[in-house]
Short mmCIF file of C-alpha atoms in Angstrom, two decimals:
data_model
loop_
_atom_site.label_atom_id
_atom_site.label_comp_id
_atom_site.label_asym_id
_atom_site.label_seq_id
_atom_site.Cartn_x
_atom_site.Cartn_y
_atom_site.Cartn_z
CA GLN N 29 -67.39 -199.92 116.85
CA LYS N 30 -69.48 -201.13 113.81
CA GLU N 31 -70.25 -205.06 114.00
CA VAL N 32 -71.73 -207.61 111.78
CA GLU N 33 -72.30 -210.80 113.12
CA GLN N 34 -73.14 -214.24 111.71
CA ASN N 35 -72.88 -217.61 113.05
CA SER N 36 -69.73 -219.08 111.86
CA GLY N 37 -71.03 -222.38 111.40
CA PRO N 38 -70.50 -224.94 110.12
CA LEU N 39 -74.31 -225.40 108.67
CA SER N 40 -74.82 -228.65 107.20
CA VAL N 41 -78.26 -228.97 105.03
CA PRO N 42 -78.97 -231.85 102.75
CA GLU N 43 -79.06 -231.38 99.11
CA GLY N 44 -82.36 -230.25 97.86
CA ALA N 45 -83.36 -228.60 101.23
CA ILE N 46 -83.52 -224.87 102.21
CA ALA N 47 -80.55 -223.18 103.87
CA SER N 48 -81.05 -220.21 105.97
CA LEU N 49 -78.21 -217.65 106.85
CA ASN N 50 -78.56 -214.92 109.41
CA CYS N 51 -76.95 -211.85 110.01
CA THR N 52 -77.19 -208.99 112.47
CA TYR N 53 -75.80 -205.57 112.63
CA SER N 54 -75.24 -202.90 115.07
CA ASP N 55 -75.05 -199.69 112.95
CA ARG N 56 -78.67 -198.27 112.75
CA VAL N 57 -77.52 -196.05 109.79
CA SER N 58 -76.71 -199.00 107.60
CA GLN N 59 -78.84 -198.85 104.61
CA SER N 60 -77.17 -201.31 101.99
CA PHE N 61 -76.77 -204.87 102.56
CA PHE N 62 -75.13 -207.61 100.70
CA TRP N 63 -74.35 -211.51 100.65
CA TYR N 64 -71.34 -212.65 99.07
CA ARG N 65 -70.25 -216.17 98.63
CA GLN N 66 -66.73 -216.91 99.13
CA TYR N 67 -65.27 -220.63 98.20
CA SER N 68 -61.95 -221.57 100.00
CA GLY N 69 -58.70 -219.48 98.97
CA LYS N 70 -61.14 -217.50 96.19
CA SER N 71 -62.52 -213.93 96.47
CA PRO N 72 -65.98 -212.68 97.68
CA GLU N 73 -68.38 -212.93 94.92
CA LEU N 74 -71.92 -210.88 95.14
CA ILE N 75 -74.95 -213.05 95.13
CA MET N 76 -77.61 -210.58 96.31
CA SER N 77 -77.96 -206.91 97.57
CA ILE N 78 -81.07 -205.83 99.25
CA TYR N 79 -81.85 -201.87 100.31
CA SER N 80 -85.38 -202.10 101.48
CA ASN N 81 -87.38 -203.91 104.32
CA GLY N 82 -88.92 -207.27 103.43
CA ASP N 83 -87.74 -209.85 100.67
CA LYS N 84 -86.38 -209.95 97.63
CA GLU N 85 -85.96 -213.01 95.46
CA ASP N 86 -83.48 -214.28 92.67
CA GLY N 87 -83.58 -217.51 91.49
CA ARG N 88 -83.11 -219.73 94.33
CA PHE N 89 -81.88 -216.92 96.36
CA THR N 90 -83.84 -214.85 98.65
CA ALA N 91 -82.72 -211.99 101.01
CA GLN N 92 -84.94 -210.82 103.77
CA LEU N 93 -84.24 -207.24 105.45
CA ASN N 94 -85.94 -206.17 108.92
CA LYS N 95 -83.98 -202.94 109.75
CA ALA N 96 -86.33 -202.45 112.94
CA SER N 97 -84.93 -205.94 114.13
CA GLN N 98 -81.16 -204.88 112.25
CA TYR N 99 -81.49 -208.16 110.84
CA VAL N 100 -80.70 -209.44 107.16
CA SER N 101 -81.10 -213.03 105.95
CA LEU N 102 -80.20 -215.31 103.04
CA LEU N 103 -82.61 -218.18 102.05
CA ILE N 104 -81.10 -220.84 99.29
CA ARG N 105 -83.84 -223.16 98.33
CA ASP N 106 -83.13 -226.53 96.53
CA SER N 107 -79.61 -226.36 97.80
CA GLN N 108 -77.20 -228.07 95.63
CA PRO N 109 -73.42 -229.23 96.49
CA SER N 110 -72.16 -226.30 94.56
CA ASP N 111 -73.55 -223.98 97.15
CA SER N 112 -71.21 -225.62 99.72
CA ALA N 113 -68.75 -222.23 100.56
CA THR N 114 -68.68 -219.21 103.10
CA TYR N 115 -71.54 -216.75 103.14
CA LEU N 116 -70.34 -213.29 103.78
CA CYS N 117 -72.81 -210.62 105.19
CA ALA N 118 -71.99 -206.94 104.32
CA VAL N 119 -73.52 -203.72 105.17
CA LYS N 120 -72.69 -200.27 104.49
CA PRO N 121 -74.17 -196.94 104.99
CA ASN N 122 -75.97 -195.32 101.98
CA PHE N 123 -74.10 -192.10 101.75
CA GLY N 124 -70.74 -190.94 100.34
CA ASN N 125 -68.18 -193.77 99.71
CA GLU N 126 -68.46 -195.62 102.75
CA LYS N 127 -66.85 -199.02 102.91
CA LEU N 128 -68.05 -202.43 103.34
CA THR N 129 -68.47 -204.00 107.11
CA PHE N 130 -68.13 -207.81 106.50
CA GLY N 131 -69.11 -210.62 109.07
CA THR N 132 -67.04 -213.50 109.68
CA GLY N 133 -69.13 -215.54 107.38
CA THR N 134 -71.03 -218.65 107.77
CA ARG N 135 -69.63 -222.03 106.31
CA LEU N 136 -72.17 -223.95 104.60
CA THR N 137 -72.32 -227.65 103.69
CA ILE N 138 -74.47 -229.05 101.52
CA ILE N 139 -74.71 -232.93 101.90
CA PRO N 140 -75.64 -234.99 98.76
CA GLU X 21 -68.70 -209.57 81.63
CA PRO X 22 -66.66 -206.74 82.71
CA GLU X 23 -64.23 -207.86 85.75
CA VAL X 24 -61.80 -206.46 88.18
CA THR X 25 -58.36 -208.04 87.76
CA GLN X 26 -55.34 -208.42 90.04
CA THR X 27 -51.95 -209.02 89.57
CA PRO X 28 -49.58 -210.94 90.71
CA SER X 29 -52.27 -213.82 92.01
CA HIS X 30 -49.17 -214.49 94.50
CA GLN X 31 -46.03 -212.76 95.78
CA VAL X 32 -43.82 -213.72 98.05
CA THR X 33 -41.56 -211.32 99.70
CA GLN X 34 -38.92 -210.83 102.36
CA MET X 35 -39.80 -209.01 105.47
CA GLY X 36 -38.50 -205.31 104.89
CA GLN X 37 -39.07 -205.29 101.31
CA GLU X 38 -41.30 -203.28 99.43
CA VAL X 39 -44.24 -204.81 97.48
CA ILE X 40 -46.98 -203.14 94.88
CA LEU X 41 -50.43 -205.02 94.37
CA ARG X 42 -51.89 -204.22 91.22
CA CYS X 43 -55.25 -204.00 90.01
CA VAL X 44 -57.42 -202.98 86.72
CA PRO X 45 -61.01 -201.90 87.94
CA ILE X 46 -64.18 -202.47 85.94
CA SER X 47 -63.53 -199.81 83.22
CA ASN X 48 -66.83 -197.14 84.10
CA HIS X 49 -66.52 -197.78 87.55
CA LEU X 50 -65.53 -194.44 90.00
CA TYR X 51 -65.08 -195.79 93.25
CA PHE X 52 -62.30 -198.20 94.30
CA TYR X 53 -61.25 -200.24 97.29
CA TRP X 54 -58.66 -202.28 98.82
CA TYR X 55 -59.63 -205.15 101.48
CA ARG X 56 -57.48 -207.88 102.99
CA GLN X 57 -58.39 -211.01 104.48
CA ILE X 58 -55.98 -212.35 106.77
CA LEU X 59 -56.17 -216.38 106.76
CA GLY X 60 -59.25 -217.77 108.65
CA GLN X 61 -60.41 -214.08 109.64
CA LYS X 62 -62.92 -211.59 108.28
CA VAL X 63 -62.64 -209.38 105.49
CA GLU X 64 -61.39 -206.17 106.50
CA PHE X 65 -61.33 -202.82 104.88
CA LEU X 66 -58.32 -200.93 104.08
CA VAL X 67 -58.91 -197.96 102.05
CA SER X 68 -61.15 -196.23 99.43
CA PHE X 69 -60.37 -193.95 96.66
CA TYR X 70 -62.51 -191.45 94.77
CA ASN X 71 -61.53 -188.76 92.37
CA ASN X 72 -58.11 -189.38 92.49
CA GLU X 73 -57.88 -189.13 96.61
CA ILE X 74 -58.39 -191.23 99.52
CA SER X 75 -61.91 -190.57 100.81
CA GLU X 76 -61.33 -193.20 103.88
CA LYS X 77 -59.02 -195.49 105.45
CA SER X 78 -59.05 -197.80 108.34
CA GLU X 79 -56.42 -198.03 111.27
CA ILE X 80 -54.58 -200.85 109.36
CA PHE X 81 -53.80 -198.41 106.69
CA ASP X 82 -50.89 -196.71 108.15
CA ASP X 83 -47.85 -194.78 106.80
CA GLN X 84 -46.49 -198.36 105.40
CA PHE X 85 -49.39 -198.30 102.91
CA SER X 86 -50.11 -196.05 100.03
CA VAL X 87 -52.47 -196.16 97.08
CA GLU X 88 -52.16 -194.75 93.63
CA ARG X 89 -54.16 -194.60 90.32
CA PRO X 90 -51.00 -193.59 87.95
CA ASP X 91 -52.51 -194.15 84.62
CA GLY X 92 -56.84 -193.78 84.62
CA SER X 93 -56.64 -197.57 84.38
CA ASN X 94 -54.60 -199.16 87.12
CA PHE X 95 -55.01 -198.74 91.02
CA THR X 96 -52.02 -199.91 92.97
CA LEU X 97 -51.69 -200.64 96.70
CA LYS X 98 -48.11 -200.45 97.86
CA ILE X 99 -46.30 -201.34 100.88
CA ARG X 100 -43.19 -199.82 101.89
CA SER X 101 -41.59 -202.30 104.19
CA THR X 102 -43.21 -205.62 104.85
CA LYS X 103 -44.02 -207.38 107.92
CA LEU X 104 -44.71 -210.98 108.71
CA GLU X 105 -48.29 -209.52 109.78
CA ASP X 106 -49.09 -208.39 106.33
CA SER X 107 -49.28 -211.90 105.01
CA ALA X 108 -52.97 -211.85 103.79
CA MET X 109 -55.09 -212.11 100.57
CA TYR X 110 -55.54 -208.63 99.64
CA PHE X 111 -58.76 -208.00 97.31
CA CYS X 112 -59.30 -204.63 95.03
CA ALA X 113 -63.00 -203.80 94.54
CA SER X 114 -64.70 -201.39 92.47
CA ARG X 115 -68.34 -199.86 92.23
CA GLY X 116 -70.09 -197.69 89.70
CA ARG X 117 -71.44 -193.94 90.49
CA SER X 118 -74.85 -194.75 92.19
CA MET X 119 -75.10 -194.98 95.71
CA ASN X 120 -76.93 -198.39 95.19
CA THR X 121 -74.33 -200.13 92.92
CA GLU X 122 -72.75 -203.26 94.47
CA ALA X 123 -68.87 -203.48 94.85
CA PHE X 124 -67.12 -206.29 92.45
CA PHE X 125 -63.97 -208.07 94.09
CA GLY X 126 -61.01 -208.93 92.10
CA GLN X 127 -59.81 -212.54 92.47
CA GLY X 128 -57.27 -211.53 95.14
CA THR X 129 -53.30 -211.30 95.64
CA ARG X 130 -52.16 -213.77 98.31
CA LEU X 131 -48.84 -212.03 99.47
CA THR X 132 -46.50 -213.78 101.72
CA VAL X 133 -43.89 -212.53 103.83
CA VAL X 134 -41.33 -214.71 105.18
#
């Protein structure tokens, strides 16, 4: 059973601080990793993808990948109230047409 | 910006009835997916579709479900005889050609079976 694990939260972070979201996965052949943001009642919105070990930065977001530890994280700097949402970690192998396997998501609340 | 569009946004149906959920993927994408999310639960894969055929399906995607790409633009999910437990948000997603391209999701159809 291929699993993606996330702390369900809720995670509360003061406005302007750094929010750190973590994800572990069980399938070693996973090669592609994604963070989606989901507002309540809405669809997942892609915010970051990462394919290689190390860090990838995009604006206030940094994704970190460690394949040896089967661990991927998302840092949100200068957190804003609009960042309050559920963050979904998703993984997939990098061959064929394989599906995304999602974690249950971490609910993040930014406190003004 | 190109986007995946889904219709209807909300569908209420009686148990045992057939429903068709419709999706228009991003125009140059080649891989198409249906996912569902039961309220309060994780997003679950249903089926993937490439080159006019199903490439993978989950155990959820039983004989009651079918997909079709009838006209080169629309991508539909049919549930033949709905059950109460089919109530969920259904998301269509599409992806481009490269292995490293990301999947983009439509806004979803909320299906309520009563």
